Amino acid sequence: MIFKPQLLSLFLLLPTSLVYAQEAAATIDVGKESIFLVKQATNNQEQLSPNIRSIAIQRSEQYDESPMPITGNPTPSGEGQVAQSPCSSVSIDAEIEAIRKKYKLDRSGLGIFAQTMDGKTLYARNHRSYFTPASVTKLLTTAASLVLLGENYRLRTSIYGTVDGDRARLRLVGRGDPTINPEQLEDLAKQLRDKGITNIEELVAEDGYLGEIEIDPTWEVEDLQEGYGAAVNSLIVLENAIAIELIPQGLGEKLKVIWEDETEAGRWRVENKTITGSKDAEEFVRLTRDPEKRLITIYGNLRVGSASETAYVAVPDPAENFLRHFRRALKKSGIFVERASVVRRTGLEARETEPELAFIESEPLSEIIKETNKVSNNLYAEVLLRLLGIRELQRQVASGKDFSPCPSVSGSPCLSPIPAIAGLQAISDILTKLGVDPESYIQQDGSGLSRHNLISPEALVQLLRAMDRPQWQTFRDSLPVAGIGGTLRGRFRETSAEGMVLAKTGGMSGVSSLAGYITARERETLAFSIEIDSSNRPGQVRSKAIDEIVLLLQTLSPCDRE
């Protein structure tokens, strides 16, 4: 992996809350939710057709789209291209070319790699070339998290302080739990009330455990106000997003707006520019926000009689948002707060000396990575990246590491004190130990929302094979299942792949990818990766092409077994 310590300066210059104009374009699997949706007949959000915009990063690689035959296993890394083994029982080269022409992907980049679990290559095309992976990047982040943190790891949110009778001075310490909801905050407040506390003289919310940087500077500006691009911090509630349900009414009437959090509704003005359309109208929903004016504008068209849609917009002040929710929970428990504030203190500085008075914990990491991969939750992935960084930084501090400024030369060895950057280095170290070629990918963030991520199909298959071990069954369980669950629930239905493909989806404008495991003929398990980028075709078209390629890969089996 090429590590970029010079990004430190970009992180330090980035403001923590920004207002951006949002492009009216649908997104595919850019995260758990999108605030601009074009609903298809399947009602499957991961198959939405995007309004393609120009690609931010121009590929420098020139593709040799004619696969070269091989005999046996692939050549060492960096030597040529490999294609389908002549030992395979069927030839799929012609079929793949037909798929490319059928979906007009001739000018798009296409990379394919498929191997058995013991390393026999069944098919390869541009398998060592870099592609923009989108959310498939989450495979790197979740795999490293399982290895370093363990499947039983939990995130703890604590309250420390001193109590004098019914009065207290408290510190609320967040550690990045992305799963917290208002009901859990009510439980936290109840624990305090059960200790006899009815008055809090001072409540300090510490929000710096994961570092002070909340937004990756390489994310595209229009993503930052959307629910799937919510800022990352240490005190998170409701995934740092505002949820608004939109319900069709009579023909020509505005959509009905229902806030998930009615108290939050009072803090914003709403401009409802929606309409209930005819039964053949194209459906879409789009939200924009203006934090300075406290204004949310809603655009959209849903058909008469169709189902409601829930759209999400990122909160501009996540730590303050958490504090507001917690104060409501305290009030509900009969606890009055005199003063409250938000401060920053990093995980490296945390040395607790006061008693812990109350706490809540997340579900185990096994459930967190399931949410991360199955529904492609960007916020969860970015939290995991920073947790990996904190763990690595804590280890370095314990060993006496002195954090000097990182050099500006790309690739120079350096451990940044910024958790997100340290997390990238931790992932690189872990994946290298697992056998993933560090030159076969460049990782910029934890979620794949950055177009600066570049991953080869070979790197993904190397990772998938490394994680195919009994102790990593949790990793496989976290993946979407074809035709059944997660972002693959609407794909492969009534095909031979239904229930037989476990794979992570990825998609953004111009990019689609799929990587995971296929149960092929004779119950053979294959690891595979398919990546398409630099494409001007709609996302739904790219997904259909990938699905047809998967069905072809499923027919492959090696014939050279002893």
Coordinates of C-alpha atoms in Angstrom, one line a residue:
M1 CA 0.0 0.0 0.0
I2 CA 1.2 3.5 -0.8
F3 CA 0.8 5.5 2.4
K4 CA 0.3 9.2 2.3
P5 CA 1.4 11.0 5.5
Q6 CA 1.3 14.3 3.7
L7 CA -2.5 14.2 4.0
L8 CA -2.0 15.2 7.6
S9 CA -2.0 18.9 6.6
L10 CA -5.3 18.4 4.7
F11 CA -6.9 16.9 7.8
L12 CA -5.7 19.7 10.0
L13 CA -7.1 22.3 7.7
L14 CA -10.5 20.8 7.3
P15 CA -13.4 22.4 9.1
T16 CA -15.7 20.1 11.1
S17 CA -18.9 21.3 9.7
L18 CA -19.4 22.4 6.1
V19 CA -22.2 23.4 3.8
Y20 CA -22.2 22.2 0.3
A21 CA -24.5 22.3 -2.7
Q22 CA -25.6 18.8 -3.5
E23 CA -25.7 17.4 -7.0
A24 CA -29.0 15.9 -8.1
A25 CA -27.7 12.4 -8.7
A26 CA -28.7 9.0 -7.4
T27 CA -26.0 6.9 -5.7
I28 CA -25.6 3.2 -5.6
D29 CA -24.3 1.5 -2.4
V30 CA -22.4 4.6 -1.3
G31 CA -23.6 3.8 2.1
K32 CA -26.6 2.8 4.2
E33 CA -28.9 5.4 3.0
S34 CA -29.0 8.0 0.2
I35 CA -30.9 11.2 0.3
F36 CA -31.6 11.2 -3.5
L37 CA -33.4 8.0 -4.6
V38 CA -34.8 6.9 -8.0
K39 CA -37.0 4.0 -7.0
Q40 CA -37.0 1.0 -9.3
A41 CA -39.6 -1.7 -9.7
T42 CA -37.8 -3.9 -7.4
N43 CA -37.7 -1.2 -4.7
N44 CA -34.1 -2.2 -4.1
Q45 CA -32.0 0.9 -3.3
E46 CA -28.8 -0.8 -4.3
Q47 CA -30.0 -1.2 -7.9
L48 CA -30.8 2.5 -8.4
S49 CA -29.9 4.1 -11.7
P50 CA -27.6 7.1 -11.3
N51 CA -27.3 10.3 -13.2
I52 CA -23.8 9.7 -14.2
R53 CA -21.4 12.6 -13.7
S54 CA -17.8 12.9 -14.8
I55 CA -15.3 10.7 -12.9
A56 CA -13.0 12.7 -10.6
I57 CA -10.0 10.5 -11.1
Q58 CA -9.0 9.6 -14.6
R59 CA -7.5 6.1 -14.9
S60 CA -3.9 6.1 -16.1
E61 CA -3.9 2.4 -16.9
Q62 CA -4.5 1.2 -20.4
Y63 CA -6.5 -2.1 -20.4
D64 CA -5.4 -5.1 -22.4
E65 CA -8.9 -6.6 -22.7
S66 CA -7.7 -9.8 -24.4
P67 CA -7.0 -12.3 -21.7
M68 CA -3.8 -14.3 -22.0
P69 CA -4.1 -18.1 -21.5
I70 CA -2.2 -19.7 -18.7
T71 CA -1.2 -23.1 -17.7
G72 CA -1.5 -23.8 -14.0
N73 CA -1.2 -21.0 -11.4
P74 CA -0.6 -17.3 -12.2
T75 CA 2.8 -15.9 -12.7
P76 CA 4.4 -13.9 -9.8
S77 CA 2.9 -10.6 -8.9
G78 CA 3.6 -7.9 -11.5
E79 CA 4.3 -10.3 -14.4
G80 CA 1.7 -10.0 -17.1
Q81 CA -2.0 -10.9 -17.1
V82 CA -3.6 -14.3 -16.5
A83 CA -6.8 -15.6 -17.9
Q84 CA -9.0 -18.6 -17.6
S85 CA -7.1 -21.9 -17.0
P86 CA -7.4 -24.2 -20.0
C87 CA -8.1 -26.9 -17.4
S88 CA -11.5 -25.4 -16.6
S89 CA -14.4 -27.4 -18.0
V90 CA -15.9 -24.5 -19.9
S91 CA -14.7 -21.5 -21.7
I92 CA -16.3 -18.2 -20.8
D93 CA -14.1 -15.7 -22.7
A94 CA -16.6 -15.4 -25.5
E95 CA -19.5 -15.1 -23.1
I96 CA -17.8 -12.3 -21.2
E97 CA -17.1 -10.4 -24.4
A98 CA -20.8 -10.8 -25.3
I99 CA -21.8 -9.3 -21.9
R100 CA -19.5 -6.3 -22.4
K101 CA -21.0 -5.6 -25.8
K102 CA -24.6 -6.3 -24.7
Y103 CA -24.3 -3.7 -21.9
K104 CA -22.1 -1.3 -23.9
L105 CA -19.2 -1.6 -21.6
D106 CA -16.5 -1.8 -24.3
R107 CA -14.9 1.4 -23.2
S108 CA -15.3 0.8 -19.5
G109 CA -12.5 -0.7 -17.3
L110 CA -13.3 -4.4 -16.4
G111 CA -11.3 -6.5 -14.0
I112 CA -12.1 -10.1 -13.0
F113 CA -10.3 -12.6 -10.8
A114 CA -11.5 -16.0 -9.5
Q115 CA -9.6 -18.6 -7.6
T116 CA -10.4 -21.7 -5.6
M117 CA -9.6 -21.5 -1.9
D118 CA -6.4 -23.4 -2.4
G119 CA -5.2 -20.8 -4.9
K120 CA -6.0 -22.3 -8.3
T121 CA -6.8 -19.6 -10.8
L122 CA -9.9 -20.2 -12.8
Y123 CA -10.3 -16.8 -14.5
A124 CA -8.4 -13.5 -14.6
R125 CA -8.7 -10.3 -16.6
N126 CA -6.8 -7.1 -15.6
H127 CA -6.6 -8.7 -12.2
R128 CA -3.5 -6.7 -11.2
S129 CA -4.8 -3.3 -12.5
Y130 CA -6.1 -0.7 -10.1
F131 CA -9.8 0.0 -10.0
T132 CA -11.9 2.4 -7.9
P133 CA -13.6 -0.1 -5.6
A134 CA -16.3 2.0 -3.9
S135 CA -17.8 0.2 -0.9
V136 CA -15.9 -3.0 -1.5
T137 CA -13.2 -1.2 0.4
K138 CA -15.1 -2.1 3.5
L139 CA -13.8 -5.7 3.2
L140 CA -10.3 -4.4 4.0
T141 CA -11.5 -2.4 7.0
T142 CA -13.8 -5.1 8.5
A143 CA -11.3 -7.9 8.0
A144 CA -8.6 -5.9 9.8
S145 CA -11.0 -5.0 12.6
L146 CA -11.8 -8.7 13.2
V147 CA -8.1 -9.6 13.3
L148 CA -6.9 -6.8 15.6
L149 CA -10.0 -6.2 17.8
G150 CA -11.7 -9.5 17.8
E151 CA -15.3 -10.4 17.2
N152 CA -16.3 -9.9 20.9
Y153 CA -14.9 -6.3 21.1
R154 CA -17.5 -3.8 22.3
L155 CA -17.6 0.0 22.4
R156 CA -18.3 1.6 25.8
T157 CA -19.7 5.0 26.5
S158 CA -19.1 6.0 30.0
I159 CA -20.0 8.7 32.6
Y160 CA -17.4 9.6 35.2
G161 CA -17.6 12.1 38.0
T162 CA -18.2 13.0 41.6
V163 CA -21.4 12.9 43.5
D164 CA -22.4 15.0 46.5
G165 CA -25.8 14.0 47.8
D166 CA -28.2 14.5 44.9
R167 CA -25.8 16.8 43.0
A168 CA -23.0 15.8 40.6
R169 CA -20.3 17.0 38.3
L170 CA -20.0 14.6 35.4
R171 CA -18.0 13.8 32.3
L172 CA -19.6 12.0 29.4
V173 CA -16.9 10.1 27.4
G174 CA -17.8 8.8 24.0
R175 CA -15.6 6.2 22.3
G176 CA -17.2 6.2 18.8
D177 CA -20.1 3.8 19.3
P178 CA -22.1 4.3 16.1
T179 CA -25.1 2.2 17.3
I180 CA -26.4 4.5 20.0
N181 CA -30.1 5.4 19.9
P182 CA -32.3 7.6 22.2
E183 CA -33.5 4.6 24.2
Q184 CA -30.0 3.8 25.2
L185 CA -29.4 7.3 26.3
E186 CA -32.5 7.0 28.5
D187 CA -31.0 3.9 30.0
L188 CA -27.8 5.9 30.7
A189 CA -29.8 8.7 32.4
K190 CA -31.8 6.2 34.4
Q191 CA -28.6 4.7 35.9
L192 CA -27.7 8.2 37.2
R193 CA -31.2 8.7 38.6
D194 CA -31.0 5.3 40.4
K195 CA -27.9 6.7 42.1
G196 CA -30.0 9.5 43.5
I197 CA -28.7 12.2 41.2
T198 CA -31.3 14.9 40.4
N199 CA -29.0 17.9 39.7
I200 CA -25.9 18.1 37.5
E201 CA -23.9 21.2 38.2
E202 CA -21.7 20.6 35.1
L203 CA -21.9 18.1 32.3
V204 CA -18.8 17.9 30.1
A205 CA -19.2 15.8 26.9
E206 CA -15.8 14.6 25.7
D207 CA -15.9 14.1 21.9
G208 CA -12.2 13.7 21.0
Y209 CA -11.5 9.9 21.5
L210 CA -11.4 9.2 17.8
G211 CA -9.5 12.4 17.0
E212 CA -10.7 15.8 16.0
I213 CA -11.1 15.1 12.3
E214 CA -14.6 14.2 11.3
I215 CA -14.6 14.3 7.5
D216 CA -12.2 12.7 5.0
P217 CA -10.8 15.6 2.8
T218 CA -11.0 13.4 -0.3
W219 CA -14.7 12.8 -0.1
E220 CA -16.6 14.7 -2.8
V221 CA -18.4 17.8 -1.6
E222 CA -21.9 16.8 -2.5
D223 CA -21.6 13.6 -0.4
L224 CA -20.9 15.5 2.8
Q225 CA -24.4 16.6 3.6
E226 CA -26.0 13.3 2.8
G227 CA -26.9 10.7 5.4
Y228 CA -24.3 8.3 4.1
G229 CA -21.6 10.9 4.3
A230 CA -22.2 11.9 7.9
A231 CA -19.3 13.2 9.9
V232 CA -17.3 10.8 12.1
N233 CA -16.9 11.7 15.8
S234 CA -16.8 10.0 19.2
L235 CA -20.3 10.9 20.5
I236 CA -22.8 9.5 17.9
V237 CA -26.5 9.1 18.1
L238 CA -28.9 8.0 15.3
E239 CA -25.9 7.6 13.1
N240 CA -25.4 11.4 13.0
A241 CA -28.3 11.7 10.5
I242 CA -31.7 13.3 10.5
A243 CA -34.4 11.0 9.2
I244 CA -37.4 12.3 7.3
E245 CA -40.2 10.0 6.1
L246 CA -42.1 11.2 3.0
I247 CA -45.6 9.8 2.3
P248 CA -47.5 10.1 -1.0
Q249 CA -50.9 11.9 -0.8
G250 CA -53.5 12.7 -3.4
L251 CA -52.4 13.3 -7.0
G252 CA -50.7 16.7 -7.3
E253 CA -50.5 17.2 -3.5
K254 CA -47.2 17.7 -1.6
L255 CA -45.8 14.6 0.1
K256 CA -46.5 14.4 3.8
V257 CA -43.4 15.0 5.9
I258 CA -42.9 13.1 9.1
W259 CA -39.8 13.6 11.3
E260 CA -38.3 10.6 13.1
D261 CA -37.3 13.0 15.9
E262 CA -40.0 15.5 16.5
T263 CA -37.8 17.6 18.8
E264 CA -35.3 18.0 16.0
A265 CA -38.0 19.2 13.7
G266 CA -38.4 22.3 15.9
R267 CA -34.8 23.3 15.1
W268 CA -35.2 23.4 11.3
R269 CA -37.3 25.2 8.8
V270 CA -38.6 23.1 5.9
E271 CA -39.3 24.0 2.3
N272 CA -41.4 21.2 0.9
K273 CA -41.0 21.2 -2.9
T274 CA -42.4 17.7 -3.4
I275 CA -45.4 16.4 -5.3
T276 CA -47.4 13.2 -5.5
G277 CA -47.2 12.1 -9.1
S278 CA -49.1 9.8 -11.4
K279 CA -48.6 6.1 -11.4
D280 CA -46.2 6.2 -14.3
A281 CA -44.1 9.1 -13.0
E282 CA -40.4 8.6 -12.2
E283 CA -39.9 8.6 -8.4
F284 CA -37.2 10.5 -6.7
V285 CA -36.4 12.1 -3.3
R286 CA -33.7 14.7 -2.7
L287 CA -32.9 16.7 0.5
T288 CA -30.5 19.6 0.9
R289 CA -29.6 21.5 4.0
D290 CA -28.4 25.0 5.0
P291 CA -27.1 24.8 8.6
E292 CA -26.6 28.6 8.8
K293 CA -30.3 29.2 7.9
R294 CA -31.4 26.1 9.7
L295 CA -33.2 25.2 6.5
I296 CA -33.9 21.8 4.9
T297 CA -35.3 21.8 1.4
I298 CA -37.1 18.6 0.2
Y299 CA -37.5 17.8 -3.5
G300 CA -39.3 14.7 -4.8
N301 CA -41.9 12.9 -6.6
L302 CA -43.6 9.7 -5.4
R303 CA -46.4 8.0 -7.1
V304 CA -50.0 7.9 -5.9
G305 CA -50.5 4.9 -3.7
S306 CA -46.8 4.0 -3.6
A307 CA -44.9 3.2 -0.4
S308 CA -43.3 6.0 1.7
E309 CA -39.6 6.8 1.4
T310 CA -37.3 7.7 4.3
A311 CA -34.5 10.2 3.4
Y312 CA -31.5 11.2 5.5
V313 CA -29.4 14.3 5.8
A314 CA -26.2 14.5 7.9
V315 CA -26.4 16.6 11.1
P316 CA -24.0 19.5 10.9
D317 CA -23.0 19.4 14.6
P318 CA -22.8 15.7 15.7
A319 CA -21.4 16.2 19.2
E320 CA -23.8 19.0 20.1
N321 CA -26.6 16.8 18.6
F322 CA -25.6 14.0 21.0
L323 CA -25.6 16.3 23.9
R324 CA -29.1 17.6 23.0
H325 CA -30.4 14.1 22.9
F326 CA -28.8 13.2 26.2
R327 CA -30.1 16.3 28.0
R328 CA -33.6 15.3 26.8
A329 CA -33.1 11.8 28.3
L330 CA -31.9 13.4 31.6
K331 CA -34.9 15.7 31.7
K332 CA -37.2 12.7 31.1
S333 CA -35.5 11.0 34.1
G334 CA -36.1 14.0 36.3
I335 CA -32.5 15.2 36.3
F336 CA -31.8 19.0 35.8
V337 CA -28.6 20.1 34.1
E338 CA -27.2 23.5 35.0
R339 CA -24.3 23.7 32.6
A340 CA -23.3 21.6 29.6
S341 CA -20.4 21.8 27.1
V342 CA -18.5 19.8 24.5
V343 CA -14.7 19.4 24.7
R344 CA -12.1 17.4 22.9
R345 CA -9.8 14.8 24.4
T346 CA -8.2 12.1 22.3
G347 CA -8.0 8.4 23.1
L348 CA -4.3 8.9 23.6
E349 CA -4.9 11.4 26.4
A350 CA -7.6 9.4 28.2
R351 CA -6.5 8.5 31.7
E352 CA -9.6 8.0 33.9
T353 CA -9.1 8.8 37.6
E354 CA -12.8 9.4 38.6
P355 CA -15.2 6.6 39.3
E356 CA -17.4 5.3 36.4
L357 CA -21.0 6.1 37.5
A358 CA -22.9 4.7 34.4
F359 CA -22.2 3.2 31.0
I360 CA -23.7 1.6 28.0
E361 CA -22.1 -0.8 25.6
S362 CA -22.5 -1.6 21.9
E363 CA -23.3 -5.0 20.5
P364 CA -20.1 -7.1 19.8
L365 CA -17.9 -6.3 16.8
S366 CA -19.4 -9.3 15.0
E367 CA -22.7 -7.4 14.8
I368 CA -21.1 -4.1 13.9
I369 CA -19.3 -5.5 10.9
K370 CA -22.5 -7.3 9.8
E371 CA -24.2 -3.9 9.7
T372 CA -21.1 -2.4 8.0
N373 CA -21.0 -5.0 5.2
K374 CA -24.6 -6.1 4.7
V375 CA -26.1 -2.7 4.4
S376 CA -22.8 -0.9 3.5
N377 CA -22.8 1.5 6.4
N378 CA -20.2 4.2 5.8
L379 CA -20.3 5.6 9.3
Y380 CA -19.6 2.2 10.9
A381 CA -16.7 1.6 8.6
E382 CA -15.1 5.0 9.3
V383 CA -15.5 4.4 13.1
L384 CA -13.7 1.0 12.7
L385 CA -10.9 2.7 10.8
R386 CA -10.3 5.1 13.6
L387 CA -10.6 2.4 16.3
L388 CA -7.8 0.5 14.5
G389 CA -5.8 3.7 14.6
I390 CA -6.4 4.3 18.3
R391 CA -5.4 0.7 19.1
E392 CA -2.2 1.0 17.2
L393 CA -1.4 4.4 18.6
Q394 CA -2.0 3.2 22.2
R395 CA 0.4 0.3 21.5
Q396 CA 3.0 2.7 20.2
V397 CA 2.6 5.0 23.2
A398 CA 3.0 2.1 25.6
S399 CA 6.2 1.2 23.9
G400 CA 7.6 4.7 24.3
K401 CA 6.9 5.9 20.7
D402 CA 7.6 9.6 20.2
F403 CA 5.3 11.0 17.5
S404 CA 7.3 13.4 15.4
P405 CA 5.8 15.2 12.4
C406 CA 5.4 12.9 9.4
P407 CA 7.7 13.5 6.4
S408 CA 6.1 14.9 3.3
V409 CA 7.5 12.2 1.0
S410 CA 4.9 9.7 0.0
G411 CA 5.6 6.2 1.1
S412 CA 8.0 7.2 3.9
P413 CA 7.6 5.2 7.1
C414 CA 5.6 7.2 9.6
L415 CA 3.0 6.7 12.2
S416 CA 0.7 9.7 12.3
P417 CA -0.9 10.7 15.6
I418 CA -4.2 11.1 13.7
P419 CA -6.3 8.0 14.3
A420 CA -7.7 7.8 10.8
I421 CA -4.3 7.9 9.2
A422 CA -2.8 5.5 11.8
G423 CA -5.8 3.2 11.1
L424 CA -4.8 3.0 7.4
Q425 CA -1.3 2.0 8.4
A426 CA -2.7 -0.6 10.8
I427 CA -4.9 -2.1 8.1
S428 CA -1.8 -2.2 5.7
D429 CA 0.2 -4.1 8.4
I430 CA -2.5 -6.6 9.1
L431 CA -3.3 -7.3 5.5
T432 CA 0.4 -7.8 4.7
K433 CA 0.6 -10.4 7.4
L434 CA -2.5 -12.1 5.9
G435 CA -0.7 -12.3 2.5
V436 CA -2.2 -9.4 0.6
D437 CA 0.3 -7.8 -1.6
P438 CA 0.8 -4.2 -0.3
E439 CA 1.5 -2.9 -3.8
S440 CA -1.9 -4.2 -5.0
Y441 CA -4.0 -1.6 -3.4
I442 CA -4.1 2.0 -2.2
Q443 CA -6.5 2.7 0.7
Q444 CA -7.6 6.3 1.5
D445 CA -10.6 5.8 3.9
G446 CA -12.4 3.1 5.7
S447 CA -15.7 3.0 3.8
G448 CA -14.9 3.4 0.1
L449 CA -16.6 6.8 -0.3
S450 CA -13.3 8.3 -1.5
R451 CA -12.4 8.0 -5.1
H452 CA -8.7 7.9 -4.1
N453 CA -9.1 4.3 -3.1
L454 CA -7.6 1.9 -5.7
I455 CA -7.8 -1.8 -5.3
S456 CA -7.0 -4.6 -7.8
P457 CA -9.2 -7.7 -8.1
E458 CA -6.1 -9.7 -7.1
A459 CA -5.9 -7.9 -3.8
L460 CA -9.5 -8.6 -2.9
V461 CA -9.2 -12.3 -3.8
Q462 CA -6.0 -12.6 -1.7
L463 CA -7.9 -11.1 1.2
L464 CA -11.0 -13.3 0.7
R465 CA -8.8 -16.4 0.6
A466 CA -6.9 -15.3 3.8
M467 CA -10.2 -14.8 5.6
D468 CA -11.6 -18.3 4.6
R469 CA -10.6 -19.9 7.9
P470 CA -12.8 -21.3 10.7
Q471 CA -12.0 -18.5 13.1
W472 CA -13.2 -16.0 10.5
Q473 CA -16.7 -17.4 9.9
T474 CA -17.9 -14.1 11.4
F475 CA -16.4 -12.4 8.3
R476 CA -18.4 -14.5 5.9
D477 CA -21.5 -14.1 8.0
S478 CA -21.2 -10.3 7.6
L479 CA -21.6 -10.4 3.8
P480 CA -24.8 -9.9 1.8
V481 CA -26.4 -13.0 0.5
A482 CA -27.6 -13.2 -3.1
G483 CA -31.3 -12.9 -3.4
I484 CA -31.8 -13.1 0.4
G485 CA -30.3 -10.3 2.4
G486 CA -28.3 -7.1 2.6
T487 CA -27.4 -5.1 -0.6
L488 CA -27.8 -8.3 -2.6
R489 CA -31.4 -9.1 -1.6
G490 CA -32.8 -7.9 -4.9
R491 CA -30.2 -9.5 -7.1
F492 CA -29.8 -13.1 -8.4
R493 CA -33.3 -14.1 -7.5
E494 CA -34.5 -17.3 -9.1
T495 CA -31.1 -18.0 -10.5
S496 CA -28.5 -20.7 -9.6
A497 CA -26.6 -18.0 -7.6
E498 CA -29.5 -17.3 -5.2
G499 CA -28.2 -18.1 -1.7
M500 CA -24.9 -19.3 -3.2
V501 CA -23.1 -16.0 -3.4
L502 CA -21.8 -14.1 -0.3
A503 CA -20.4 -10.9 -1.5
K504 CA -19.8 -7.2 -0.8
T505 CA -21.3 -4.7 -3.3
G506 CA -19.7 -1.4 -4.3
G507 CA -21.0 1.4 -6.4
M508 CA -20.8 5.1 -7.2
S509 CA -21.2 7.1 -10.4
G510 CA -19.2 5.3 -13.0
V511 CA -18.2 2.5 -10.7
S512 CA -19.6 -0.9 -9.8
S513 CA -18.0 -3.8 -8.0
L514 CA -18.7 -7.1 -6.3
A515 CA -16.3 -9.3 -4.3
G516 CA -16.9 -12.4 -2.2
Y517 CA -17.5 -16.1 -2.3
I518 CA -19.4 -18.3 -4.8
T519 CA -20.5 -21.8 -4.2
A520 CA -19.8 -23.3 -7.7
R521 CA -20.3 -26.7 -9.2
E522 CA -19.7 -29.7 -6.9
R523 CA -20.0 -27.4 -3.9
E524 CA -16.6 -25.8 -4.7
T525 CA -16.1 -22.5 -3.0
L526 CA -14.5 -19.8 -5.2
A527 CA -13.2 -16.4 -4.1
F528 CA -13.9 -13.8 -6.8
S529 CA -13.8 -10.1 -7.5
I530 CA -15.4 -8.1 -10.4
E531 CA -14.7 -4.4 -10.8
I532 CA -16.0 -2.0 -13.4
D533 CA -15.0 1.7 -13.5
S534 CA -14.5 4.6 -15.9
S535 CA -18.0 3.8 -17.2
N536 CA -20.7 6.1 -18.5
R537 CA -23.4 3.4 -18.2
P538 CA -26.1 3.5 -15.5
G539 CA -25.5 1.7 -12.3
Q540 CA -28.3 -0.7 -12.9
V541 CA -26.8 -1.7 -16.2
R542 CA -23.4 -2.3 -14.6
S543 CA -24.9 -4.4 -11.9
K544 CA -26.7 -6.6 -14.4
A545 CA -23.5 -7.2 -16.3
I546 CA -21.7 -8.1 -13.1
D547 CA -24.5 -10.5 -12.2
E548 CA -24.2 -12.3 -15.5
I549 CA -20.5 -12.6 -15.1
V550 CA -21.0 -14.2 -11.6
L551 CA -23.3 -16.8 -13.1
L552 CA -20.6 -17.6 -15.6
L553 CA -17.9 -17.9 -12.9
Q554 CA -20.3 -20.2 -11.0
T555 CA -19.9 -22.7 -13.9
L556 CA -16.2 -23.0 -13.5
S557 CA -14.4 -25.8 -11.7
P558 CA -10.7 -27.0 -11.9
C559 CA -10.1 -30.3 -13.6
D560 CA -6.6 -30.8 -12.3
R561 CA -7.4 -32.0 -8.8
E562 CA -5.8 -35.2 -7.8

